[in-house]
């Protein structure tokens, strides 16, 4: 396993770590195998294609973009400077809703309760930094 993935996992709650090791393990392995070595992962979060489905997918914050890796595999990629909205909303359920707007398109996903809000804050901060550095 890539060292940056190990570090990102170690910063998660024990329940999020268990989810990544079980339900989302195939997506996490796919991410580790195919992400360019020069692109560093800063944070991970268990995720779902919809808020009412199992957290069997992974959101990754890298130094360039946010990636959503779902089974099949399916990958969505949003460059940080192109994110218009990245916010969570409470559903009073197992998952928290995640609203993503990038390049004029809207996405709605599910993220794990607890660490999901931390992940959103990290992405919002990284987006602000990316915009400051973009000419």
mmCIF file of C-alpha atoms in Angstrom, residues 42-117:
data_model
loop_
_atom_site.group_PDB
_atom_site.id
_atom_site.type_symbol
_atom_site.label_atom_id
_atom_site.label_comp_id
_atom_site.label_asym_id
_atom_site.label_seq_id
_atom_site.Cartn_x
_atom_site.Cartn_y
_atom_site.Cartn_z
ATOM 1 C CA UNK A 42 -3.888 14.007 1.725
ATOM 2 C CA UNK A 43 -7.218 12.628 2.983
ATOM 3 C CA UNK A 44 -9.660 9.789 2.396
ATOM 4 C CA UNK A 45 -13.313 9.333 3.239
ATOM 5 C CA UNK A 46 -15.710 6.392 2.856
ATOM 6 C CA UNK A 47 -18.442 7.326 0.382
ATOM 7 C CA UNK A 48 -21.453 6.016 -1.507
ATOM 8 C CA UNK A 49 -22.948 6.556 -4.938
ATOM 9 C CA UNK A 50 -26.166 7.643 -3.201
ATOM 10 C CA UNK A 51 -26.985 8.539 0.376
ATOM 11 C CA UNK A 52 -29.186 5.453 0.797
ATOM 12 C CA UNK A 53 -26.526 2.955 -0.320
ATOM 13 C CA UNK A 54 -23.645 1.268 1.468
ATOM 14 C CA UNK A 55 -20.386 3.163 1.910
ATOM 15 C CA UNK A 56 -18.507 0.995 -0.595
ATOM 16 C CA UNK A 57 -16.698 3.817 -2.410
ATOM 17 C CA UNK A 58 -13.848 6.204 -1.631
ATOM 18 C CA UNK A 59 -13.362 9.953 -1.817
ATOM 19 C CA UNK A 60 -9.744 11.046 -2.005
ATOM 20 C CA UNK A 61 -8.285 14.519 -1.646
ATOM 21 C CA UNK A 62 -4.991 14.810 -3.497
ATOM 22 C CA UNK A 63 -2.699 17.762 -4.023
ATOM 23 C CA UNK A 64 -4.470 18.359 -7.378
ATOM 24 C CA UNK A 65 -8.058 17.176 -7.196
ATOM 25 C CA UNK A 66 -10.844 15.304 -5.459
ATOM 26 C CA UNK A 67 -11.465 11.787 -6.717
ATOM 27 C CA UNK A 68 -14.555 9.641 -6.232
ATOM 28 C CA UNK A 69 -13.836 5.958 -6.847
ATOM 29 C CA UNK A 70 -16.827 3.612 -6.958
ATOM 30 C CA UNK A 71 -17.168 -0.084 -7.807
ATOM 31 C CA UNK A 72 -17.164 -1.243 -11.463
ATOM 32 C CA UNK A 73 -14.693 0.728 -11.363
ATOM 33 C CA UNK A 74 -16.067 4.189 -11.897
ATOM 34 C CA UNK A 75 -13.996 7.321 -11.229
ATOM 35 C CA UNK A 76 -15.020 10.969 -11.092
ATOM 36 C CA UNK A 77 -12.276 13.592 -10.959
ATOM 37 C CA UNK A 78 -12.697 17.222 -9.944
ATOM 38 C CA UNK A 79 -9.652 19.542 -10.140
ATOM 39 C CA UNK A 80 -9.546 21.596 -6.954
ATOM 40 C CA UNK A 81 -9.621 25.004 -8.641
ATOM 41 C CA UNK A 82 -12.740 23.988 -10.604
ATOM 42 C CA UNK A 83 -14.889 23.048 -7.595
ATOM 43 C CA UNK A 84 -17.749 25.538 -7.256
ATOM 44 C CA UNK A 85 -19.418 23.829 -4.287
ATOM 45 C CA UNK A 86 -18.363 21.031 -1.967
ATOM 46 C CA UNK A 87 -20.680 20.869 1.023
ATOM 47 C CA UNK A 88 -22.408 18.368 3.253
ATOM 48 C CA UNK A 89 -26.000 18.195 4.429
ATOM 49 C CA UNK A 90 -27.386 16.137 7.301
ATOM 50 C CA UNK A 91 -29.841 13.367 6.473
ATOM 51 C CA UNK A 92 -30.292 11.995 10.012
ATOM 52 C CA UNK A 93 -29.237 8.607 8.663
ATOM 53 C CA UNK A 94 -26.121 6.460 8.482
ATOM 54 C CA UNK A 95 -24.669 8.670 5.766
ATOM 55 C CA UNK A 96 -24.388 12.401 5.311
ATOM 56 C CA UNK A 97 -25.246 13.916 1.953
ATOM 57 C CA UNK A 98 -22.491 15.497 -0.094
ATOM 58 C CA UNK A 99 -23.230 18.131 -2.725
ATOM 59 C CA UNK A 100 -20.560 18.706 -5.374
ATOM 60 C CA UNK A 101 -20.732 21.270 -8.160
ATOM 61 C CA UNK A 102 -17.916 21.439 -10.697
ATOM 62 C CA UNK A 103 -17.829 22.681 -14.280
ATOM 63 C CA UNK A 104 -21.562 23.390 -14.234
ATOM 64 C CA UNK A 105 -22.533 19.859 -13.175
ATOM 65 C CA UNK A 106 -24.102 18.846 -9.880
ATOM 66 C CA UNK A 107 -23.412 15.596 -8.048
ATOM 67 C CA UNK A 108 -24.992 14.192 -4.906
ATOM 68 C CA UNK A 109 -23.172 11.465 -2.990
ATOM 69 C CA UNK A 110 -23.199 9.892 0.440
ATOM 70 C CA UNK A 111 -20.297 10.195 2.877
ATOM 71 C CA UNK A 112 -19.659 8.658 6.256
ATOM 72 C CA UNK A 113 -21.077 10.379 9.308
ATOM 73 C CA UNK A 114 -18.417 11.856 11.555
ATOM 74 C CA UNK A 115 -15.354 12.059 9.363
ATOM 75 C CA UNK A 116 -17.352 13.307 6.363
ATOM 76 C CA UNK A 117 -17.563 16.833 7.753
#
